[in-house]
Amino acid sequence: MRPNGYINDWHSRRADEIQRLCSEGVVPMDRDRQAGRPVEIPVLMGEVAGLITDILPARQIVEDMVREATEMLNLGCVYLGQRSSKL
């Protein structure tokens, strides 16, 4: 999860409360929402986000993806004993 004000508040000022609620099987965010408290929905992020080291233009990303896909298709043809694809 990408930290935001709501998440930071839970982990700093309300850490004991989140521990207690979770041990009781209560989802803290759902409880806040039901109580009418404003809830800032956190942005979920996967582990892959940590692998991003460069900020590239979209064009470069697409060109790299196409080049890598072409390389994999050609490699697949080698494994199958066929000629390279025409890509």
CSV table of N, CA and C in Angstrom, one decimal:
chain,number,residue,atom,x,y,z
A,1,MET,N,0.8,-1.2,0.0
A,1,MET,CA,0.0,0.0,0.0
A,1,MET,C,0.9,1.2,0.0
A,2,ARG,N,0.5,2.2,-0.8
A,2,ARG,CA,1.2,3.5,-0.8
A,2,ARG,C,0.7,4.3,0.4
A,3,PRO,N,1.6,4.7,1.3
A,3,PRO,CA,1.2,5.5,2.4
A,3,PRO,C,0.5,6.8,2.1
A,4,ASN,N,-0.5,7.1,2.8
A,4,ASN,CA,-1.2,8.4,2.7
A,4,ASN,C,-1.5,8.9,4.1
A,5,GLY,N,-2.1,10.0,4.3
A,5,GLY,CA,-2.4,10.5,5.6
A,5,GLY,C,-3.2,9.6,6.5
A,6,TYR,N,-4.2,8.9,5.9
A,6,TYR,CA,-5.0,8.0,6.6
A,6,TYR,C,-4.2,6.8,7.2
A,7,ILE,N,-3.4,6.2,6.3
A,7,ILE,CA,-2.5,5.1,6.7
A,7,ILE,C,-1.5,5.5,7.7
A,8,ASN,N,-0.8,6.7,7.5
A,8,ASN,CA,0.2,7.2,8.4
A,8,ASN,C,-0.4,7.4,9.8
A,9,ASP,N,-1.6,7.9,9.8
A,9,ASP,CA,-2.3,8.2,11.1
A,9,ASP,C,-2.5,6.8,11.9
A,10,TRP,N,-2.9,5.8,11.1
A,10,TRP,CA,-3.1,4.5,11.8
A,10,TRP,C,-1.8,4.0,12.4
A,11,HIS,N,-0.8,4.1,11.6
A,11,HIS,CA,0.5,3.5,12.1
A,11,HIS,C,1.2,4.4,13.1
A,12,SER,N,0.9,5.7,13.2
A,12,SER,CA,1.5,6.5,14.2
A,12,SER,C,0.7,6.7,15.5
A,13,ARG,N,-0.5,7.3,15.3
A,13,ARG,CA,-1.3,7.7,16.5
A,13,ARG,C,-2.2,6.5,16.9
A,14,ARG,N,-2.6,5.6,16.0
A,14,ARG,CA,-3.6,4.7,16.3
A,14,ARG,C,-3.1,3.2,16.2
A,15,ALA,N,-1.8,3.0,16.4
A,15,ALA,CA,-1.2,1.7,16.2
A,15,ALA,C,-1.8,0.7,17.2
A,16,ASP,N,-2.0,1.1,18.5
A,16,ASP,CA,-2.6,0.1,19.4
A,16,ASP,C,-4.0,-0.3,19.0
A,17,GLU,N,-4.7,0.7,18.6
A,17,GLU,CA,-6.1,0.5,18.2
A,17,GLU,C,-6.2,-0.5,17.0
A,18,ILE,N,-5.3,-0.3,16.0
A,18,ILE,CA,-5.3,-1.2,14.8
A,18,ILE,C,-5.0,-2.6,15.2
A,19,GLN,N,-4.0,-2.7,16.1
A,19,GLN,CA,-3.6,-4.0,16.6
A,19,GLN,C,-4.8,-4.7,17.3
A,20,ARG,N,-5.5,-4.0,18.2
A,20,ARG,CA,-6.7,-4.5,18.9
A,20,ARG,C,-7.8,-4.9,17.9
A,21,LEU,N,-8.1,-4.0,17.0
A,21,LEU,CA,-9.2,-4.3,16.1
A,21,LEU,C,-8.9,-5.5,15.2
A,22,CYS,N,-7.7,-5.6,14.7
A,22,CYS,CA,-7.3,-6.7,13.8
A,22,CYS,C,-7.3,-8.0,14.6
A,23,SER,N,-6.9,-8.0,15.9
A,23,SER,CA,-7.0,-9.2,16.7
A,23,SER,C,-8.4,-9.7,16.9
A,24,GLU,N,-9.4,-8.7,16.9
A,24,GLU,CA,-10.8,-9.1,17.0
A,24,GLU,C,-11.4,-9.4,15.7
A,25,GLY,N,-10.7,-9.4,14.6
A,25,GLY,CA,-11.2,-9.7,13.3
A,25,GLY,C,-12.0,-8.6,12.7
A,26,VAL,N,-11.7,-7.3,13.1
A,26,VAL,CA,-12.4,-6.2,12.6
A,26,VAL,C,-11.4,-5.4,11.7
A,27,VAL,N,-12.0,-5.1,10.5
A,27,VAL,CA,-11.2,-4.3,9.5
A,27,VAL,C,-11.3,-2.9,9.9
A,28,PRO,N,-10.2,-2.2,10.3
A,28,PRO,CA,-10.2,-0.9,10.8
A,28,PRO,C,-10.8,0.1,9.8
A,29,MET,N,-10.5,0.0,8.5
A,29,MET,CA,-11.0,0.9,7.5
A,29,MET,C,-12.5,0.8,7.4
A,30,ASP,N,-13.0,-0.5,7.4
A,30,ASP,CA,-14.5,-0.7,7.3
A,30,ASP,C,-15.2,0.0,8.5
A,31,ARG,N,-14.6,-0.2,9.7
A,31,ARG,CA,-15.2,0.4,10.9
A,31,ARG,C,-15.2,1.9,10.8
A,32,ASP,N,-14.1,2.5,10.4
A,32,ASP,CA,-14.1,4.0,10.2
A,32,ASP,C,-15.2,4.4,9.2
A,33,ARG,N,-15.3,3.7,8.1
A,33,ARG,CA,-16.3,4.1,7.1
A,33,ARG,C,-17.7,3.9,7.7
A,34,GLN,N,-18.0,2.9,8.4
A,34,GLN,CA,-19.3,2.6,9.0
A,34,GLN,C,-19.7,3.7,10.0
A,35,ALA,N,-18.6,4.2,10.7
A,35,ALA,CA,-18.8,5.2,11.7
A,35,ALA,C,-18.9,6.6,11.1
A,36,GLY,N,-18.8,6.7,9.8
A,36,GLY,CA,-19.0,8.0,9.1
A,36,GLY,C,-17.7,8.8,9.1
A,37,ARG,N,-16.6,8.3,9.5
A,37,ARG,CA,-15.3,9.0,9.5
A,37,ARG,C,-14.8,9.0,8.0
A,38,PRO,N,-14.2,10.1,7.7
A,38,PRO,CA,-13.6,10.2,6.3
A,38,PRO,C,-12.5,9.2,6.2
A,39,VAL,N,-12.6,8.4,5.1
A,39,VAL,CA,-11.5,7.4,4.9
A,39,VAL,C,-10.9,7.7,3.5
A,40,GLU,N,-9.6,7.9,3.6
A,40,GLU,CA,-8.8,8.1,2.3
A,40,GLU,C,-8.4,6.7,1.9
A,41,ILE,N,-8.9,6.3,0.8
A,41,ILE,CA,-8.6,4.9,0.3
A,41,ILE,C,-7.2,4.9,-0.1
A,42,PRO,N,-6.4,3.9,0.4
A,42,PRO,CA,-5.0,3.8,0.0
A,42,PRO,C,-4.9,3.2,-1.4
A,43,VAL,N,-3.8,3.5,-2.0
A,43,VAL,CA,-3.5,3.0,-3.3
A,43,VAL,C,-2.7,1.7,-3.1
A,44,LEU,N,-3.3,0.6,-3.6
A,44,LEU,CA,-2.6,-0.7,-3.5
A,44,LEU,C,-1.5,-0.8,-4.5
A,45,MET,N,-0.4,-1.3,-4.1
A,45,MET,CA,0.8,-1.4,-5.0
A,45,MET,C,1.4,-2.8,-4.8
A,46,GLY,N,1.8,-3.4,-5.9
A,46,GLY,CA,2.4,-4.7,-5.8
A,46,GLY,C,3.9,-4.6,-5.6
A,47,GLU,N,4.5,-5.7,-5.4
A,47,GLU,CA,6.0,-5.8,-5.2
A,47,GLU,C,6.7,-5.2,-6.4
A,48,VAL,N,6.1,-5.3,-7.5
A,48,VAL,CA,6.8,-4.9,-8.7
A,48,VAL,C,7.2,-3.4,-8.7
A,49,ALA,N,6.4,-2.6,-7.9
A,49,ALA,CA,6.7,-1.2,-7.8
A,49,ALA,C,8.1,-0.9,-7.3
A,50,GLY,N,8.7,-1.8,-6.5
A,50,GLY,CA,10.0,-1.6,-6.1
A,50,GLY,C,11.1,-1.9,-7.1
A,51,LEU,N,10.7,-2.5,-8.2
A,51,LEU,CA,11.6,-2.8,-9.3
A,51,LEU,C,11.8,-1.6,-10.3
A,52,ILE,N,10.9,-0.6,-10.2
A,52,ILE,CA,11.0,0.6,-11.1
A,52,ILE,C,12.1,1.5,-10.6
A,53,THR,N,13.1,1.6,-11.5
A,53,THR,CA,14.3,2.4,-11.1
A,53,THR,C,14.4,3.6,-12.0
A,54,ASP,N,13.7,3.6,-13.2
A,54,ASP,CA,13.8,4.7,-14.1
A,54,ASP,C,12.4,5.2,-14.5
A,55,ILE,N,12.4,6.5,-14.8
A,55,ILE,CA,11.1,7.1,-15.3
A,55,ILE,C,11.3,7.3,-16.8
A,56,LEU,N,10.7,6.5,-17.6
A,56,LEU,CA,10.9,6.6,-19.0
A,56,LEU,C,9.6,7.1,-19.7
A,57,PRO,N,9.8,7.7,-20.9
A,57,PRO,CA,8.7,8.1,-21.7
A,57,PRO,C,7.9,6.9,-22.2
A,58,ALA,N,6.6,7.1,-22.3
A,58,ALA,CA,5.7,6.0,-22.7
A,58,ALA,C,6.2,5.3,-24.0
A,59,ARG,N,6.7,6.2,-25.0
A,59,ARG,CA,7.2,5.6,-26.2
A,59,ARG,C,8.3,4.6,-26.0
A,60,GLN,N,9.2,5.0,-25.1
A,60,GLN,CA,10.4,4.1,-24.9
A,60,GLN,C,9.9,2.8,-24.2
A,61,ILE,N,8.9,2.9,-23.3
A,61,ILE,CA,8.4,1.7,-22.7
A,61,ILE,C,7.8,0.8,-23.7
A,62,VAL,N,6.9,1.3,-24.6
A,62,VAL,CA,6.3,0.5,-25.6
A,62,VAL,C,7.3,-0.1,-26.5
A,63,GLU,N,8.3,0.7,-27.0
A,63,GLU,CA,9.3,0.1,-27.9
A,63,GLU,C,10.1,-1.0,-27.2
A,64,ASP,N,10.4,-0.8,-25.9
A,64,ASP,CA,11.1,-1.9,-25.2
A,64,ASP,C,10.3,-3.1,-25.1
A,65,MET,N,9.0,-3.0,-24.8
A,65,MET,CA,8.1,-4.1,-24.7
A,65,MET,C,8.0,-4.9,-26.0
A,66,VAL,N,7.9,-4.1,-27.1
A,66,VAL,CA,7.8,-4.8,-28.5
A,66,VAL,C,9.1,-5.5,-28.8
A,67,ARG,N,10.2,-4.8,-28.5
A,67,ARG,CA,11.5,-5.5,-28.8
A,67,ARG,C,11.7,-6.7,-28.0
A,68,GLU,N,11.4,-6.7,-26.7
A,68,GLU,CA,11.5,-7.9,-25.9
A,68,GLU,C,10.6,-9.0,-26.3
A,69,ALA,N,9.3,-8.6,-26.7
A,69,ALA,CA,8.4,-9.6,-27.2
A,69,ALA,C,8.9,-10.3,-28.5
A,70,THR,N,9.5,-9.5,-29.4
A,70,THR,CA,10.0,-10.0,-30.6
A,70,THR,C,11.2,-11.0,-30.3
A,71,GLU,N,12.0,-10.6,-29.4
A,71,GLU,CA,13.1,-11.5,-29.0
A,71,GLU,C,12.6,-12.8,-28.4
A,72,MET,N,11.6,-12.8,-27.6
A,72,MET,CA,11.0,-14.0,-27.0
A,72,MET,C,10.3,-14.9,-28.1
A,73,LEU,N,9.6,-14.3,-29.1
A,73,LEU,CA,9.0,-15.0,-30.2
A,73,LEU,C,10.1,-15.7,-31.0
A,74,ASN,N,11.1,-15.0,-31.3
A,74,ASN,CA,12.2,-15.6,-32.1
A,74,ASN,C,12.9,-16.7,-31.3
A,75,LEU,N,13.1,-16.6,-30.0
A,75,LEU,CA,13.7,-17.6,-29.2
A,75,LEU,C,12.8,-18.8,-29.2
A,76,GLY,N,11.4,-18.6,-29.1
A,76,GLY,CA,10.5,-19.7,-29.1
A,76,GLY,C,10.6,-20.5,-30.4
A,77,CYS,N,10.8,-19.8,-31.5
A,77,CYS,CA,10.9,-20.5,-32.8
A,77,CYS,C,12.2,-21.4,-32.8
A,78,VAL,N,13.3,-20.9,-32.2
A,78,VAL,CA,14.5,-21.7,-32.1
A,78,VAL,C,14.2,-23.0,-31.3
A,79,TYR,N,13.5,-22.9,-30.2
A,79,TYR,CA,13.2,-24.1,-29.4
A,79,TYR,C,12.4,-25.1,-30.2
A,80,LEU,N,11.5,-24.6,-31.0
A,80,LEU,CA,10.6,-25.4,-31.8
A,80,LEU,C,11.3,-25.9,-33.1
A,81,GLY,N,12.5,-25.5,-33.4
A,81,GLY,CA,13.2,-25.9,-34.5
A,81,GLY,C,12.7,-25.3,-35.8
A,82,GLN,N,12.1,-24.1,-35.7
A,82,GLN,CA,11.5,-23.4,-36.8
A,82,GLN,C,12.4,-22.2,-37.1
A,83,ARG,N,12.1,-21.7,-38.3
A,83,ARG,CA,12.8,-20.4,-38.7
A,83,ARG,C,12.3,-19.3,-37.8
A,84,SER,N,13.0,-18.2,-37.7
A,84,SER,CA,12.6,-17.0,-37.0
A,84,SER,C,11.3,-16.5,-37.5
A,85,SER,N,10.6,-15.9,-36.6
A,85,SER,CA,9.3,-15.2,-37.0
A,85,SER,C,9.7,-14.0,-37.9
A,86,LYS,N,8.8,-13.5,-38.6
A,86,LYS,CA,9.1,-12.3,-39.5
A,86,LYS,C,8.9,-11.0,-38.7
A,87,LEU,N,8.9,-11.1,-37.4
A,87,LEU,CA,8.7,-9.8,-36.7
A,87,LEU,C,10.0,-9.0,-36.7
